XYZ file of C-alpha atoms in Angstrom:
571
model
C 15.893 -53.393 65.126
C 14.736 -56.772 63.779
C 11.066 -57.538 64.225
C 10.570 -60.344 66.727
C 8.966 -63.374 65.103
C 5.619 -64.646 66.318
C 5.652 -67.575 68.766
C 3.210 -69.408 66.499
C 2.990 -70.157 62.774
C 0.462 -67.675 61.472
C -1.598 -68.270 58.349
C -0.291 -64.975 57.012
C 3.287 -66.245 57.299
C 2.299 -69.499 55.596
C 0.675 -67.649 52.689
C 3.645 -65.296 52.376
C 6.035 -68.236 52.193
C 3.863 -70.009 49.630
C 2.916 -67.065 47.398
C 5.609 -64.493 48.096
C 3.098 -62.209 49.820
C -0.098 -62.708 51.820
C -3.368 -63.529 50.094
C -6.414 -61.739 51.443
C -9.656 -63.650 51.657
C -12.749 -62.349 49.893
C -15.755 -63.903 51.672
C -18.783 -64.842 49.593
C -22.208 -66.191 50.555
C -23.562 -68.327 47.698
C -26.792 -68.869 49.650
C -26.484 -72.618 49.235
C -28.030 -73.243 52.617
C -27.185 -76.120 54.927
C -28.276 -79.784 55.010
C -28.818 -79.389 58.746
C -31.539 -76.750 58.277
C -35.192 -77.076 57.330
C -36.427 -75.645 53.994
C -37.569 -72.468 55.776
C -34.042 -71.951 57.170
C -34.856 -72.934 60.738
C -33.031 -75.586 62.727
C -29.331 -76.227 62.272
C -26.531 -76.260 64.814
C -27.514 -74.643 68.091
C -24.718 -72.039 67.865
C -25.227 -71.008 64.232
C -26.987 -67.688 63.449
C -29.581 -67.246 60.733
C -27.020 -65.770 58.315
C -24.799 -68.858 58.533
C -21.873 -66.923 60.064
C -21.556 -64.543 57.138
C -18.544 -62.189 57.093
C -19.002 -58.836 58.827
C -17.917 -56.784 55.799
C -20.645 -58.300 53.572
C -23.546 -58.508 56.031
C -25.492 -55.744 54.294
C -24.519 -56.689 50.736
C -26.676 -58.895 48.505
C -25.667 -60.670 45.317
C -22.319 -62.311 44.636
C -21.033 -59.546 42.346
C -21.688 -56.895 44.979
C -20.149 -59.091 47.698
C -17.083 -59.628 45.538
C -16.650 -55.908 44.923
C -17.234 -55.066 48.597
C -14.800 -57.727 49.831
C -11.988 -56.722 47.479
C -12.526 -53.021 48.151
C -12.495 -53.623 51.912
C -9.221 -55.604 51.793
C -7.506 -53.063 49.532
C -8.626 -50.152 51.684
C -7.879 -51.667 55.078
C -4.874 -53.907 54.373
C -3.445 -52.509 51.108
C -4.122 -55.986 49.673
C -2.843 -56.890 46.218
C -3.565 -60.616 45.862
C -6.631 -62.532 46.915
C -8.167 -65.869 47.839
C -11.834 -66.539 47.117
C -13.539 -67.709 50.308
C -16.884 -69.523 50.101
C -17.721 -68.855 53.715
C -21.347 -68.798 54.844
C -23.444 -71.914 55.412
C -22.197 -75.028 53.551
C -20.163 -74.298 50.436
C -20.663 -77.729 48.845
C -24.386 -78.139 49.536
C -25.381 -78.234 45.876
C -25.048 -80.487 42.865
C -21.635 -80.610 41.251
C -23.109 -78.896 38.194
C -24.266 -75.976 40.334
C -20.979 -75.858 42.245
C -19.018 -75.681 38.985
C -21.256 -72.937 37.644
C -21.123 -70.752 40.747
C -17.406 -71.233 41.443
C -16.478 -70.637 37.786
C -18.432 -67.385 37.609
C -16.564 -66.040 40.622
C -13.146 -67.286 39.524
C -13.629 -65.701 36.103
C -14.633 -62.374 37.658
C -11.243 -61.856 39.323
C -7.787 -63.490 39.034
C -7.752 -65.246 42.404
C -4.662 -67.205 43.446
C -6.615 -69.729 45.516
C -10.071 -70.732 46.657
C -11.101 -71.793 50.154
C -14.433 -73.536 50.681
C -16.132 -73.819 54.039
C -18.255 -76.929 54.405
C -19.465 -79.739 56.645
C -17.787 -83.152 56.903
C -21.007 -84.866 55.779
C -21.380 -82.788 52.616
C -18.535 -83.998 50.405
C -19.852 -86.350 47.732
C -17.575 -88.392 45.494
C -18.444 -86.105 42.577
C -17.571 -83.010 44.629
C -14.225 -84.484 45.655
C -13.379 -85.311 42.039
C -14.353 -81.814 40.891
C -12.251 -80.155 43.597
C -9.307 -82.390 42.708
C -9.583 -81.258 39.081
C -9.951 -77.601 40.102
C -6.869 -77.972 42.292
C -4.787 -78.447 39.138
C -5.424 -74.849 38.056
C -5.293 -73.052 41.420
C -4.851 -73.996 45.058
C -7.988 -75.412 46.657
C -8.440 -75.388 50.432
C -11.414 -76.989 52.156
C -12.262 -75.721 55.626
C -14.139 -78.352 57.598
C -16.406 -77.453 60.488
C -15.182 -80.149 62.868
C -15.940 -78.148 66.073
C -14.986 -81.033 68.422
C -14.078 -84.726 68.324
C -16.522 -85.555 71.135
C -19.732 -87.201 69.954
C -21.679 -86.278 73.068
C -21.010 -82.596 72.377
C -21.772 -82.951 68.666
C -25.147 -84.379 69.612
C -25.649 -81.658 72.230
C -25.157 -78.884 69.645
C -27.238 -80.692 66.997
C -24.465 -81.147 64.422
C -26.223 -84.213 62.971
C -22.926 -85.963 62.284
C -20.368 -87.703 64.470
C -16.587 -87.456 64.780
C -16.116 -90.360 62.382
C -17.690 -88.243 59.631
C -14.962 -85.620 60.115
C -12.270 -88.277 60.177
C -13.581 -89.794 56.939
C -13.854 -86.367 55.274
C -10.258 -85.471 56.154
C -9.024 -88.804 54.777
C -11.067 -88.401 51.577
C -9.807 -84.863 50.946
C -6.218 -85.956 51.515
C -6.719 -88.879 49.127
C -7.746 -86.358 46.441
C -4.706 -84.114 47.146
C -6.848 -81.295 48.504
C -5.552 -79.141 51.329
C -7.790 -79.419 54.382
C -8.170 -77.111 57.367
C -10.203 -77.814 60.505
C -12.360 -75.394 62.485
C -12.870 -76.031 66.193
C -14.741 -74.177 68.930
C -13.404 -73.855 72.472
C -16.022 -73.477 75.195
C -18.880 -75.603 73.887
C -21.339 -76.510 76.670
C -20.327 -79.596 78.613
C -16.671 -79.445 77.596
C -13.624 -78.519 79.667
C -9.853 -78.258 79.350
C -9.370 -81.998 78.862
C -11.923 -82.087 76.033
C -10.181 -79.225 74.199
C -6.764 -80.820 74.598
C -8.046 -84.181 73.319
C -9.564 -82.480 70.273
C -6.356 -80.614 69.443
C -4.054 -83.581 70.063
C -6.195 -85.755 67.804
C -6.306 -83.186 64.998
C -2.574 -82.556 65.387
C -1.926 -86.152 64.336
C -3.870 -85.922 61.050
C -1.454 -83.961 58.823
C -3.803 -81.009 58.365
C -2.924 -77.950 56.292
C -4.372 -75.404 58.697
C -6.464 -75.016 61.822
C -8.867 -72.318 62.963
C -9.663 -72.050 66.675
C -12.083 -69.680 68.287
C -13.955 -69.308 71.518
C -17.676 -69.924 71.692
C -19.848 -66.922 70.915
C -23.464 -67.176 71.971
C -25.290 -65.222 69.289
C -28.749 -63.694 69.507
C -31.720 -65.626 68.141
C -29.877 -68.960 68.103
C -31.045 -72.064 69.908
C -27.929 -71.867 72.076
C -28.860 -68.319 73.116
C -32.286 -69.534 74.229
C -30.662 -72.305 76.265
C -28.129 -69.917 77.798
C -30.730 -67.338 78.782
C -32.918 -70.046 80.323
C -30.022 -71.636 82.232
C -26.635 -69.874 81.925
C -23.510 -72.019 81.622
C -19.854 -70.917 81.944
C -18.359 -68.844 79.129
C -14.759 -67.673 78.888
C -13.470 -64.164 79.445
C -10.328 -62.948 77.696
C -7.872 -64.257 80.288
C -9.498 -67.676 80.621
C -9.601 -68.232 76.884
C -6.021 -67.008 76.402
C -4.828 -69.413 79.091
C -6.344 -72.493 77.451
C -5.588 -71.263 73.925
C -1.868 -71.057 74.694
C -1.975 -74.642 75.949
C -3.622 -75.734 72.713
C -1.203 -73.842 70.451
C 1.723 -75.503 72.211
C 0.264 -78.908 71.311
C -0.039 -78.166 67.592
C 2.670 -79.236 65.126
C 5.087 -76.308 64.695
C 4.531 -76.286 60.914
C 0.702 -76.244 61.048
C -0.610 -72.798 60.010
C -2.833 -71.223 62.653
C -5.506 -69.476 60.611
C -6.977 -67.507 63.492
C -7.815 -67.888 67.168
C -10.533 -65.307 67.780
C -13.790 -64.488 66.064
C -15.384 -61.113 65.400
C -19.138 -61.357 65.767
C -20.690 -57.853 65.794
C -21.088 -56.650 69.378
C -24.820 -56.060 68.958
C -25.302 -59.739 68.066
C -23.473 -61.261 71.055
C -25.329 -62.523 74.108
C -22.167 -63.824 75.807
C -19.322 -63.521 76.537
C -19.072 -59.737 76.652
C -15.430 -58.953 75.995
C -13.599 -55.657 76.390
C -10.639 -56.527 74.175
C -10.849 -56.184 70.423
C -9.751 -59.117 68.275
C -6.492 -57.297 67.526
C -5.824 -56.535 71.193
C -6.503 -60.151 72.097
C -4.040 -61.325 69.450
C -1.388 -58.990 70.877
C -2.133 -60.236 74.388
C -1.726 -63.917 73.435
C 1.504 -63.147 71.582
C 2.829 -61.193 74.577
C 1.953 -63.950 77.041
C 3.575 -66.677 74.929
C 6.771 -64.674 74.543
C 6.988 -63.805 78.233
C 6.480 -67.416 79.259
C 9.000 -68.711 76.737
C 6.374 -70.785 74.919
C 6.005 -71.438 71.210
C 3.782 -73.474 68.945
C 4.721 -77.139 69.018
C 6.843 -77.167 72.168
C 4.452 -79.743 73.681
C 3.703 -81.529 70.400
C 6.411 -84.101 71.011
C 7.832 -85.231 74.346
C 11.075 -83.473 75.194
C 10.504 -80.735 72.629
C 10.113 -77.966 75.197
C 13.303 -75.956 75.099
C 13.683 -72.658 76.970
C 13.417 -69.598 74.767
C 16.701 -67.755 74.952
C 16.878 -64.400 76.648
C 20.200 -62.599 76.714
C 20.024 -59.933 79.424
C 23.007 -57.890 80.514
C 24.120 -58.837 84.028
C 24.996 -56.059 86.481
C 26.719 -56.479 89.855
C 25.081 -54.415 92.592
C 26.946 -52.727 95.437
C 25.966 -55.491 97.878
C 27.482 -58.183 95.632
C 24.153 -59.470 94.341
C 23.387 -59.501 90.642
C 20.567 -58.023 88.623
C 19.608 -57.683 84.962
C 19.421 -54.716 82.653
C 16.094 -54.647 80.811
C 16.722 -53.325 77.312
C 13.025 -52.786 76.566
C 12.453 -50.543 79.601
C 16.024 -49.177 79.703
C 16.458 -49.805 83.406
C 17.796 -52.287 85.961
C 15.503 -54.740 87.703
C 16.769 -53.643 91.121
C 18.300 -50.592 92.840
C 22.029 -50.293 92.322
C 22.630 -50.615 96.040
C 21.515 -54.223 95.780
C 18.831 -56.721 94.845
C 19.404 -58.689 98.009
C 19.590 -55.514 100.081
C 16.232 -54.317 98.724
C 14.620 -57.678 99.485
C 15.948 -57.696 103.062
C 15.516 -54.036 104.023
C 12.280 -53.231 102.234
C 10.187 -56.346 101.743
C 11.223 -58.615 104.630
C 11.893 -55.933 107.235
C 8.895 -53.695 106.513
C 6.518 -56.674 106.464
C 7.824 -57.853 109.882
C 8.144 -61.277 108.322
C 10.496 -62.644 110.993
C 8.084 -61.769 113.805
C 5.152 -63.193 111.861
C 6.968 -66.499 111.270
C 7.824 -66.711 114.962
C 4.139 -66.396 115.830
C 2.631 -68.835 113.329
C 2.193 -69.924 109.693
C 2.374 -67.165 107.082
C 0.707 -66.886 103.668
C 2.616 -64.548 101.361
C 1.588 -63.245 97.931
C 4.593 -62.090 95.880
C 3.423 -60.077 92.854
C 6.288 -59.351 90.491
C 8.430 -62.374 91.391
C 11.052 -61.426 88.788
C 14.470 -62.887 89.618
C 13.082 -64.284 92.868
C 15.099 -62.410 95.502
C 12.131 -61.386 97.676
C 10.597 -64.856 97.894
C 13.897 -66.708 98.142
C 15.150 -64.579 101.040
C 11.788 -65.139 102.733
C 12.300 -68.894 102.265
C 15.766 -68.631 103.803
C 14.249 -66.915 106.813
C 11.578 -69.600 107.270
C 14.200 -72.321 106.834
C 16.596 -70.806 109.381
C 13.862 -70.161 111.968
C 12.452 -73.671 111.493
C 9.327 -72.774 113.479
C 6.280 -72.330 111.247
C 5.591 -72.931 107.551
C 5.723 -70.184 104.941
C 3.339 -70.556 101.994
C 4.247 -68.347 99.028
C 2.124 -67.700 95.954
C 4.364 -65.950 93.433
C 3.027 -64.158 90.357
C 4.973 -63.095 87.289
C 4.333 -62.984 83.549
C 7.956 -63.348 82.476
C 8.937 -66.962 82.975
C 12.145 -66.521 80.962
C 13.747 -64.318 83.623
C 13.389 -67.101 86.191
C 15.574 -69.489 84.195
C 18.189 -66.828 83.500
C 18.184 -65.895 87.173
C 18.848 -69.531 88.076
C 21.919 -69.535 85.842
C 23.280 -66.335 87.379
C 22.704 -67.486 90.942
C 24.188 -70.897 90.213
C 27.301 -69.379 88.744
C 28.088 -66.566 91.147
C 26.209 -66.943 94.444
C 26.836 -69.293 97.336
C 23.540 -69.434 99.226
C 22.431 -71.385 102.298
C 19.685 -72.883 100.182
C 19.958 -74.135 96.612
C 18.387 -71.067 95.020
C 19.229 -72.244 91.509
C 17.482 -75.567 92.118
C 14.379 -73.824 93.479
C 14.201 -71.479 90.490
C 14.638 -74.279 87.970
C 11.909 -76.311 89.630
C 9.612 -73.297 89.525
C 10.442 -72.750 85.859
C 9.763 -76.368 84.989
C 6.923 -77.396 87.308
C 5.637 -74.184 88.893
C 6.035 -75.463 92.454
C 8.741 -76.140 95.058
C 8.110 -77.706 98.456
C 10.363 -77.942 101.508
C 9.809 -78.673 105.200
C 9.285 -75.064 106.259
C 8.263 -73.383 103.022
C 6.613 -73.967 99.686
C 6.348 -71.752 96.606
C 3.705 -71.926 93.890
C 4.462 -69.907 90.755
C 1.500 -68.452 88.866
C 2.948 -67.643 85.467
C 0.252 -65.389 84.030
C -1.204 -61.906 83.888
C -1.562 -60.640 87.467
C -5.302 -60.055 87.070
C -5.963 -63.622 85.974
C -3.656 -64.975 88.687
C -5.558 -63.067 91.378
C -8.866 -64.462 90.124
C -7.506 -67.953 90.805
C -6.357 -67.227 94.363
C -8.283 -68.634 97.316
C -8.227 -67.293 100.853
C -6.514 -64.319 102.492
C -2.852 -63.388 102.863
C -0.783 -62.170 105.812
C 1.754 -60.409 103.605
C 1.670 -59.066 100.054
C 4.794 -57.991 98.173
C 4.118 -55.800 95.138
C 7.095 -55.061 92.893
C 5.881 -53.713 89.517
C 9.396 -52.755 88.293
C 8.387 -49.622 86.338
C 4.848 -48.524 87.168
C 4.118 -46.702 83.928
C 5.181 -49.696 81.848
C 3.314 -52.193 84.036
C 0.361 -50.049 85.059
C -2.041 -53.018 85.041
C -0.313 -53.890 88.352
C -1.074 -50.556 90.054
C -4.654 -49.685 89.138
C -7.366 -48.683 91.572
C -9.237 -51.895 90.752
C -6.213 -54.066 91.518
C -5.574 -52.366 94.868
C -9.233 -52.822 95.808
C -8.844 -56.522 95.107
C -5.645 -56.725 97.161
C -7.364 -55.010 100.074
C -10.079 -57.682 100.017
C -7.598 -60.561 100.203
C -5.262 -58.982 102.788
C -5.973 -60.137 106.346
C -7.122 -57.506 108.843
C -3.673 -57.467 110.495
C -1.838 -57.998 107.214
C 0.603 -55.738 105.399
C 1.290 -54.846 101.777
C 4.811 -53.704 100.880
C 5.130 -51.825 97.605
C 8.449 -50.974 95.941
C 7.394 -47.742 94.226
C 6.409 -44.184 95.079
C 4.624 -43.188 91.873
C 1.932 -40.623 92.750
C -0.754 -42.306 90.622
C -0.088 -45.594 92.433
C -0.217 -43.957 95.855
C -3.461 -42.247 94.912
C -4.928 -45.607 93.851
C -3.867 -47.239 97.120
C -5.377 -44.429 99.181
C -8.600 -44.462 97.144
C -8.806 -48.222 97.712
C -8.852 -47.547 101.464
C -5.279 -48.368 102.486
C -3.416 -46.452 105.179
C 0.054 -45.652 103.831
C 3.446 -45.014 105.400
C 6.751 -44.368 103.661
C 9.577 -46.895 103.841
C 13.272 -46.367 103.167
C 16.123 -44.245 104.422
C 16.998 -40.726 103.221
C 19.445 -40.622 100.283
C 18.907 -44.352 99.698
C 17.740 -45.728 96.355
C 15.712 -48.329 98.252
C 12.315 -46.917 99.103
C 8.677 -47.866 98.977
C 5.320 -47.816 100.702
C 3.815 -49.893 103.498
C 0.031 -50.278 103.271
C -2.284 -51.536 106.026
C -5.986 -51.586 106.816
C -5.609 -49.276 109.829
C -3.188 -46.707 111.182
C -1.723 -43.307 110.325
C -1.481 -42.464 106.656
C 0.501 -40.254 104.314
C -1.243 -37.317 102.734
C -1.287 -38.230 99.044
C -1.424 -35.776 96.175
C -4.828 -35.522 94.568
C -3.979 -37.113 91.213
C -5.936 -39.441 88.996
C -5.108 -43.104 89.592
C -4.708 -45.652 86.833
C -8.026 -47.353 86.038
C -8.829 -50.771 84.593
C -12.630 -51.067 84.965
C -12.983 -54.409 83.164
C -9.767 -56.010 84.363
C -8.502 -56.731 80.839
C -7.132 -53.488 79.430
C -3.578 -53.428 78.091
C -0.979 -51.223 79.775
C -1.183 -48.900 76.777
C -4.964 -48.626 77.051
C -4.741 -47.941 80.807
C -2.193 -45.162 80.212
C -4.194 -43.663 77.363
C -7.391 -43.624 79.396
C -5.689 -41.808 82.284
C -4.102 -39.262 79.947
C -7.477 -38.592 78.321
C -9.127 -38.125 81.720
C -6.388 -35.691 82.779
C -6.960 -33.647 79.604
C -10.683 -33.530 80.340
C -9.985 -32.178 83.826
C -7.625 -29.538 82.452
C -10.286 -28.270 80.056
């Protein structure tokens, strides 16, 4: 099976294309200091730690020779690295006379046959002599300069004590380009006082400057920094994993498709972080962002130019159910999206009938939360019902990660179904704009991880549909923590209809305080569970439920944790 390409242009891919294989960076601290610090090392940018953001693998190593040996050994051991790039990382790599720069760089470049050098520095620390030296050095090996831009907003730059303005970054980029030196920009998402619009403005501006790379990471508030003191005195919002992923994806989509993305998460040691406290590793976060972009059909650059957003192709196998409706075969999970007796039949007999939706719409307005929107049958049949009754409005909040399926579903419905309502039109509007409004119903599509989507919801719901497809593969949708949340947002006379009967899911629902009854006819492949706040309840098997204590674990992590807990019980 061919490996699916990343939805963004990774720095690793760029280096592989340029050098035939990836170069691994060897970080070095030349102890050159920073022009924004006092002679005793105090002062500086409010977010910067005392060690000048030195690499984790060399934190306890002193001397450039020892750092060099440690960095190369680490990369060979961990990544099987064969070729390397020298990375002047900590503090300001050009804060010295040209004579000293030449001496220090030459010593390192002579110690090992590096293919390239990357120098981290400030926009206000590139003298004419430095630029000329780097231009000359660039004739013998590739030179990259990584500029700490952080943001284009002067108010923020002043707030974090950068001691330079945006114009300084603009001038530095132009000067480096004029000397044929490759330039990469570093930016921070989440700086105090900034919001989504600030981040987008920063990225859109940098995207227009013909950069050679960009590094994005979320704000880390590190111990013993000025920013940490400010945060502890008066906390300000910081981003959790889902929040940062949401805005990061927006930013990646606005980058040129050929701009290498050097990284989008940082790895400050846990013991040094004041906030945010994450429960995803950097690798897990990278996998999560990649997963979310693929599921939503997004890729780097699809918002860079107007009209550049094209749907990412998905070629599912179409299957005709016994009731004449159509469903898809999911190759990854090796199963159909719906029971063979019918997608429409399941929507009508399980979700609409067991929720008493018709009676509820006759009595007043209904708020419905549809988790696992998928091809849309459950919500669309509910809309048909509201439309035909023409009595009270139906407000649907639909949640699904996989935006691609919605577009494919629209094509299938358009081609083979003749519905009372224009289902294909509704689905295409949801795919494009995330909302569809009619006289007696409206649907809002929340295209994200269910846990993040639920955090954004306001108010209570009369009806909740929960259709996780295959529980074990989507166990983030059936954890004890998720069911506790659903119980909080379900009205006292509300109902939750669930399409599965997995014992771990039932155990989680019961532990969350729901009263459960079985739904479905004997010998039918359409079955599920009806959950309410009060009433008689099934006797559930005493099995361990799926757990997600921090609300960010991957499905794999949730499964692994449960399996480990079961083993502990057995021993």
